[in-house]
PDB file of C-alpha atoms in Angstrom:
ATOM      1  CA  ASN L   1      45.311 106.817  59.449  1.00 90.00           C
ATOM      2  CA  LEU L   2      42.142 103.806  60.504  1.00 91.00           C
ATOM      3  CA  ILE L   3      40.203 105.713  59.376  1.00 90.00           C
ATOM      4  CA  LYS L   4      41.514 106.651  56.045  1.00 89.00           C
ATOM      5  CA  MET L   5      42.478 102.325  55.799  1.00 91.00           C
ATOM      6  CA  SER L   6      38.074 102.068  56.512  1.00 91.00           C
ATOM      7  CA  VAL L   7      39.450 100.173  60.159  1.00 92.00           C
ATOM      8  CA  ARG L   8      36.108 101.773  61.853  1.00 89.00           C
ATOM      9  CA  GLU L   9      36.560  99.290  65.391  1.00 94.00           C
ATOM     10  CA  ILE L  10      38.683 101.786  67.375  1.00 96.00           C
ATOM     11  CA  TYR L  11      39.408 101.548  71.239  1.00 97.00           C
ATOM     12  CA  ILE L  12      41.826 104.085  73.188  1.00 97.00           C
ATOM     13  CA  CYS L  13      43.029 103.645  76.903  1.00 98.00           C
ATOM     14  CA  VAL L  14      43.071 106.913  78.418  1.00 97.00           C
ATOM     15  CA  GLY L  15      44.026 107.506  82.321  1.00 97.00           C
ATOM     16  CA  TYR L  16      46.449 111.140  82.447  1.00 95.00           C
ATOM     17  CA  LYS L  17      44.334 114.066  80.743  1.00 96.00           C
ATOM     18  CA  LYS L  18      41.261 111.544  79.678  1.00 97.00           C
ATOM     19  CA  GLU L  19      38.922 113.869  78.081  1.00 98.00           C
ATOM     20  CA  VAL L  20      41.256 116.231  76.692  1.00 97.00           C
ATOM     21  CA  ILE L  21      41.725 112.942  74.274  1.00 96.00           C
ATOM     22  CA  ILE L  22      38.131 111.757  74.464  1.00 97.00           C
ATOM     23  CA  ASP L  23      36.704 115.368  73.905  1.00 97.00           C
ATOM     24  CA  TYR L  24      39.204 115.249  70.890  1.00 96.00           C
ATOM     25  CA  CYS L  25      38.149 111.923  69.431  1.00 95.00           C
ATOM     26  CA  LYS L  26      34.586 113.270  69.478  1.00 94.00           C
ATOM     27  CA  GLN L  27      34.370 116.068  68.471  1.00 94.00           C
ATOM     28  CA  GLU L  28      36.764 115.255  65.376  1.00 93.00           C
ATOM     29  CA  PHE L  29      35.667 111.199  65.012  1.00 92.00           C
ATOM     30  CA  LYS L  30      31.528 112.108  65.416  1.00 88.00           C
ATOM     31  CA  ASP L  31      30.250 109.947  62.710  1.00 86.00           C
ATOM     32  CA  LEU L  32      32.404 107.105  64.690  1.00 90.00           C
ATOM     33  CA  ASN L  33      31.712 105.074  67.843  1.00 88.00           C
ATOM     34  CA  ILE L  34      35.197 104.451  69.540  1.00 94.00           C
ATOM     35  CA  LYS L  35      34.949 103.503  71.923  1.00 96.00           C
ATOM     36  CA  PHE L  36      37.127 104.327  75.440  1.00 97.00           C
ATOM     37  CA  ILE L  37      38.648 101.719  77.910  1.00 98.00           C
ATOM     38  CA  GLU L  38      39.470 104.322  81.199  1.00 98.00           C
ATOM     39  CA  ASN L  39      43.023 103.279  83.185  1.00 97.00           C
ATOM     40  CA  LYS L  40      42.374 104.539  86.905  1.00 97.00           C
ATOM     41  CA  ASP L  41      45.082 103.211  88.228  1.00 96.00           C
ATOM     42  CA  TYR L  42      47.796 104.700  85.322  1.00 96.00           C
ATOM     43  CA  LEU L  43      49.888 106.540  87.635  1.00 96.00           C
ATOM     44  CA  ILE L  44      50.792 103.221  89.846  1.00 95.00           C
ATOM     45  CA  THR L  45      50.673 100.894  86.527  1.00 96.00           C
ATOM     46  CA  ASN L  46      52.289 101.360  83.686  1.00 95.00           C
ATOM     47  CA  ASN L  47      50.479 100.682  79.626  1.00 96.00           C
ATOM     48  CA  MET L  48      50.637  96.511  80.014  1.00 97.00           C
ATOM     49  CA  TYR L  49      47.656  96.930  83.823  1.00 97.00           C
ATOM     50  CA  SER L  50      45.995 100.063  80.477  1.00 97.00           C
ATOM     51  CA  LEU L  51      46.222  96.697  77.603  1.00 98.00           C
ATOM     52  CA  TYR L  52      44.513  93.541  80.063  1.00 97.00           C
ATOM     53  CA  LEU L  53      41.905  96.511  80.600  1.00 97.00           C
ATOM     54  CA  ALA L  54      41.390  95.663  77.526  1.00 97.00           C
ATOM     55  CA  LYS L  55      41.086  93.210  77.153  1.00 97.00           C
ATOM     56  CA  ASP L  56      36.945  92.224  76.596  1.00 97.00           C
ATOM     57  CA  TYR L  57      37.955  93.561  73.481  1.00 96.00           C
ATOM     58  CA  PHE L  58      40.871  91.627  71.693  1.00 97.00           C
ATOM     59  CA  ASN L  59      40.695  88.169  73.488  1.00 97.00           C
ATOM     60  CA  GLU L  60      40.697  85.621  70.928  1.00 97.00           C
ATOM     61  CA  GLU L  61      40.578  88.570  67.807  1.00 96.00           C
ATOM     62  CA  ASP L  62      42.471  89.839  65.230  1.00 96.00           C
ATOM     63  CA  PHE L  63      43.766  93.156  67.021  1.00 97.00           C
ATOM     64  CA  ILE L  64      46.442  95.699  66.358  1.00 97.00           C
ATOM     65  CA  LEU L  65      47.777  97.268  69.193  1.00 97.00           C
ATOM     66  CA  ILE L  66      49.721 101.099  68.959  1.00 97.00           C
ATOM     67  CA  ASN L  67      51.434 103.310  71.780  1.00 94.00           C
ATOM     68  CA  GLY L  68      49.354 106.302  71.577  1.00 92.00           C
ATOM     69  CA  ASP L  69      52.355 108.415  71.697  1.00 94.00           C
ATOM     70  CA  MET L  70      53.662 106.512  67.673  1.00 94.00           C
ATOM     71  CA  ILE L  71      53.392 108.441  64.334  1.00 95.00           C
ATOM     72  CA  PHE L  72      53.950 106.864  61.312  1.00 96.00           C
ATOM     73  CA  ASP L  73      52.407 106.611  57.854  1.00 95.00           C
ATOM     74  CA  LYS L  74      49.825 104.985  56.755  1.00 94.00           C
ATOM     75  CA  LYS L  75      50.836 102.093  54.000  1.00 96.00           C
ATOM     76  CA  ILE L  76      51.535 100.631  57.784  1.00 96.00           C
ATOM     77  CA  ILE L  77      47.532  99.850  58.180  1.00 95.00           C
ATOM     78  CA  ASP L  78      47.622  98.769  54.463  1.00 95.00           C
ATOM     79  CA  ILE L  79      50.287  95.889  55.758  1.00 96.00           C
ATOM     80  CA  CYS L  80      48.349  94.851  58.520  1.00 96.00           C
ATOM     81  CA  LEU L  81      45.041  94.297  56.551  1.00 95.00           C
ATOM     82  CA  LYS L  82      47.458  92.624  53.528  1.00 95.00           C
ATOM     83  CA  ASN L  83      48.305  90.382  56.700  1.00 95.00           C
ATOM     84  CA  LYS L  84      44.962  89.180  57.630  1.00 93.00           C
ATOM     85  CA  GLY L  85      45.215  86.349  60.243  1.00 95.00           C
ATOM     86  CA  LYS L  86      48.993  85.996  60.730  1.00 96.00           C
ATOM     87  CA  SER L  87      50.915  88.220  63.842  1.00 96.00           C
ATOM     88  CA  ILE L  88      53.580  90.935  62.993  1.00 96.00           C
ATOM     89  CA  ALA L  89      56.090  92.441  65.230  1.00 96.00           C
ATOM     90  CA  PHE L  90      57.250  95.802  63.044  1.00 96.00           C
ATOM     91  CA  TYR L  91      61.004  96.994  63.902  1.00 96.00           C
ATOM     92  CA  ASP L  92      63.254  99.856  62.121  1.00 96.00           C
ATOM     93  CA  SER L  93      66.638  98.266  61.012  1.00 96.00           C
ATOM     94  CA  SER L  94      67.779 101.397  62.023  1.00 95.00           C
ATOM     95  CA  ASP L  95      67.765 101.629  65.238  1.00 93.00           C
ATOM     96  CA  PHE L  96      68.598 100.187  67.381  1.00 93.00           C
ATOM     97  CA  ASN L  97      68.530 102.080  70.910  1.00 89.00           C
ATOM     98  CA  GLU L  98      69.063 100.022  73.794  1.00 91.00           C
ATOM     99  CA  THR L  99      65.818 102.188  76.239  1.00 89.00           C
ATOM    100  CA  GLU L 100      64.119 100.409  73.470  1.00 91.00           C
ATOM    101  CA  PRO L 101      61.934  96.936  73.355  1.00 93.00           C
ATOM    102  CA  ARG L 102      65.088  95.085  70.510  1.00 95.00           C
ATOM    103  CA  ILE L 103      63.845  92.004  68.653  1.00 94.00           C
ATOM    104  CA  ARG L 104      65.703  89.192  67.811  1.00 93.00           C
ATOM    105  CA  ILE L 105      65.627  86.676  64.153  1.00 94.00           C
ATOM    106  CA  ASP L 106      65.279  83.136  63.698  1.00 89.00           C
ATOM    107  CA  ARG L 107      64.809  81.715  60.372  1.00 83.00           C
ATOM    108  CA  ASP L 108      62.637  84.368  59.365  1.00 81.00           C
ATOM    109  CA  PHE L 109      60.288  84.727  62.812  1.00 82.00           C
ATOM    110  CA  THR L 110      61.411  86.828  65.904  1.00 83.00           C
ATOM    111  CA  ASP L 111      63.014  84.843  67.869  1.00 84.00           C
ATOM    112  CA  SER L 112      62.542  87.483  71.314  1.00 89.00           C
ATOM    113  CA  LEU L 113      62.112  90.687  72.450  1.00 90.00           C
ATOM    114  CA  ILE L 114      64.454  92.165  73.853  1.00 92.00           C
ATOM    115  CA  LEU L 115      63.313  94.333  77.183  1.00 90.00           C
ATOM    116  CA  PRO L 116      64.878  98.158  77.873  1.00 91.00           C
ATOM    117  CA  LYS L 117      68.342  98.012  79.373  1.00 87.00           C
ATOM    118  CA  ILE L 118      69.186  94.511  78.792  1.00 90.00           C
ATOM    119  CA  LYS L 119      71.705  94.207  76.079  1.00 89.00           C
ATOM    120  CA  GLU L 120      72.093  91.830  74.101  1.00 91.00           C
ATOM    121  CA  ASN L 121      72.425  92.131  70.012  1.00 91.00           C
ATOM    122  CA  SER L 122      69.299  92.347  68.032  1.00 94.00           C
ATOM    123  CA  ASN L 123      67.905  93.440  64.647  1.00 94.00           C
ATOM    124  CA  GLY L 124      66.264  96.044  65.518  1.00 95.00           C
ATOM    125  CA  ARG L 125      63.784  98.526  67.582  1.00 95.00           C
ATOM    126  CA  THR L 126      60.274  97.804  68.145  1.00 94.00           C
ATOM    127  CA  THR L 127      57.959 100.243  66.649  1.00 93.00           C
ATOM    128  CA  GLY L 128      55.698  99.613  69.396  1.00 90.00           C
ATOM    129  CA  LEU L 129      52.554  98.716  66.419  1.00 95.00           C
ATOM    130  CA  PHE L 130      52.491  95.040  66.730  1.00 97.00           C
ATOM    131  CA  VAL L 131      49.750  92.547  65.208  1.00 97.00           C
ATOM    132  CA  PHE L 132      47.960  89.406  66.514  1.00 97.00           C
ATOM    133  CA  ASN L 133      45.829  86.993  65.714  1.00 97.00           C
ATOM    134  CA  LYS L 134      43.287  85.285  66.861  1.00 97.00           C
ATOM    135  CA  GLU L 135      46.138  82.399  68.913  1.00 97.00           C
ATOM    136  CA  SER L 136      48.046  84.791  69.523  1.00 97.00           C
ATOM    137  CA  SER L 137      45.345  87.518  71.653  1.00 98.00           C
ATOM    138  CA  LYS L 138      44.738  84.655  73.564  1.00 98.00           C
ATOM    139  CA  LYS L 139      48.251  83.790  74.931  1.00 97.00           C
ATOM    140  CA  LEU L 140      48.071  87.654  75.334  1.00 98.00           C
ATOM    141  CA  VAL L 141      45.547  87.415  77.832  1.00 98.00           C
ATOM    142  CA  GLU L 142      47.082  84.481  79.404  1.00 97.00           C
ATOM    143  CA  ASP L 143      50.732  85.819  79.999  1.00 97.00           C
ATOM    144  CA  MET L 144      49.073  89.151  81.078  1.00 97.00           C
ATOM    145  CA  GLU L 145      46.376  87.912  83.384  1.00 96.00           C
ATOM    146  CA  ARG L 146      49.583  86.145  85.084  1.00 96.00           C
ATOM    147  CA  VAL L 147      51.696  88.754  85.302  1.00 96.00           C
ATOM    148  CA  ILE L 148      49.099  90.990  86.747  1.00 96.00           C
ATOM    149  CA  LYS L 149      47.295  88.408  89.244  1.00 92.00           C
ATOM    150  CA  ARG L 150      48.917  85.824  90.076  1.00 89.00           C
ATOM    151  CA  GLU L 151      52.806  87.169  89.989  1.00 90.00           C
ATOM    152  CA  LYS L 152      50.531  90.741  91.275  1.00 91.00           C
ATOM    153  CA  LYS L 153      53.064  93.177  88.673  1.00 91.00           C
ATOM    154  CA  MET L 154      50.622  96.391  88.138  1.00 91.00           C
ATOM    155  CA  ASN L 155      54.131  98.125  86.451  1.00 94.00           C
ATOM    156  CA  GLU L 156      55.109  96.007  83.574  1.00 95.00           C
ATOM    157  CA  ILE L 157      54.767  97.383  79.803  1.00 94.00           C
ATOM    158  CA  PHE L 158      52.703  94.730  77.777  1.00 96.00           C
ATOM    159  CA  GLU L 159      56.552  94.740  76.182  1.00 94.00           C
ATOM    160  CA  LEU L 160      56.932  92.155  78.776  1.00 94.00           C
ATOM    161  CA  SER L 161      54.316  89.172  78.214  1.00 95.00           C
ATOM    162  CA  VAL L 162      55.540  89.628  73.702  1.00 95.00           C
ATOM    163  CA  SER L 163      58.347  88.731  74.728  1.00 92.00           C
ATOM    164  CA  ASN L 164      57.036  85.937  77.455  1.00 93.00           C
ATOM    165  CA  ILE L 165      54.412  84.694  73.495  1.00 94.00           C
ATOM    166  CA  PHE L 166      57.198  85.103  71.624  1.00 89.00           C
ATOM    167  CA  LYS L 167      58.432  81.472  71.477  1.00 82.00           C
ATOM    168  CA  LYS L 168      54.632  80.300  71.999  1.00 89.00           C
ATOM    169  CA  THR L 169      53.702  81.144  68.481  1.00 91.00           C
ATOM    170  CA  HIS L 170      54.553  83.224  65.171  1.00 91.00           C
ATOM    171  CA  PHE L 171      55.208  86.616  64.990  1.00 94.00           C
ATOM    172  CA  ILE L 172      56.562  87.884  60.632  1.00 95.00           C
ATOM    173  CA  PRO L 173      59.059  90.549  61.460  1.00 95.00           C
ATOM    174  CA  ILE L 174      58.374  93.019  59.140  1.00 96.00           C
ATOM    175  CA  ASN L 175      61.305  95.945  58.407  1.00 96.00           C
ATOM    176  CA  ILE L 176      59.509  99.355  58.758  1.00 96.00           C
ATOM    177  CA  LYS L 177      63.286 100.372  58.200  1.00 96.00           C
ATOM    178  CA  ASN L 178      62.359 103.186  55.131  1.00 96.00           C
ATOM    179  CA  ILE L 179      58.356 103.697  56.256  1.00 97.00           C
ATOM    180  CA  ARG L 180      57.457 107.303  57.488  1.00 97.00           C
ATOM    181  CA  TRP L 181      57.968 106.846  61.227  1.00 97.00           C
ATOM    182  CA  ALA L 182      58.390 108.241  65.183  1.00 95.00           C
ATOM    183  CA  GLU L 183      58.014 107.637  69.199  1.00 95.00           C
ATOM    184  CA  ILE L 184      56.946 110.967  70.451  1.00 95.00           C
ATOM    185  CA  ASP L 185      58.249 110.842  74.234  1.00 92.00           C
ATOM    186  CA  ASN L 186      58.717 115.087  74.850  1.00 95.00           C
ATOM    187  CA  PHE L 187      58.969 117.989  73.399  1.00 97.00           C
ATOM    188  CA  ASP L 188      62.040 117.442  70.820  1.00 97.00           C
ATOM    189  CA  ASP L 189      61.144 114.352  69.252  1.00 95.00           C
ATOM    190  CA  LEU L 190      58.140 116.562  68.523  1.00 96.00           C
ATOM    191  CA  LYS L 191      59.945 118.585  66.579  1.00 97.00           C
ATOM    192  CA  LYS L 192      61.554 115.985  65.067  1.00 95.00           C
ATOM    193  CA  ALA L 193      58.160 114.187  64.113  1.00 96.00           C
ATOM    194  CA  GLU L 194      57.276 116.876  62.716  1.00 96.00           C
ATOM    195  CA  ALA L 195      60.153 117.272  60.252  1.00 96.00           C
ATOM    196  CA  ILE L 196      59.463 113.311  59.349  1.00 94.00           C
ATOM    197  CA  PHE L 197      56.137 114.101  58.576  1.00 94.00           C
TER     198      PHE L 197
END
């Protein structure tokens, strides 16, 4: 979908089964110079640490952050590109799964991100796809650095830092309940995604 929408600067954080992912991308996308960032400590860290390892590529830059287990319609990338320079939090107002991060909206801006297993009212589930502008990407890196370097927390999800910066910058909430998307964590999710797509 990124390639269909003419996105050419692509970075993939890898760890588990990295060879499979790298070989596949090199065979399928020979004309693209995809950069791979390896998290050698993937067994004892989480996705915040993987993202932090890629910080030099996106700090103070506009970028789209996509969880690797998400599949989605290319319309979502079109929305990202049409809102250049803005920060976006995509969410689904038809899904309130408390095992996933959710967002709360106040006056057309994303007010807070509710981390998994916290019981609070929300406007819906996040999708694992965010857009950062130069300002919010700088704040994201600063917060991840604080969590990882100062607090020595290596096993956090990146949504913790996203939650921390919501109060410091403006993220536009965009509801994609009517656009196809799915998160694939297991074989049941894969079957559901295959039915959707």
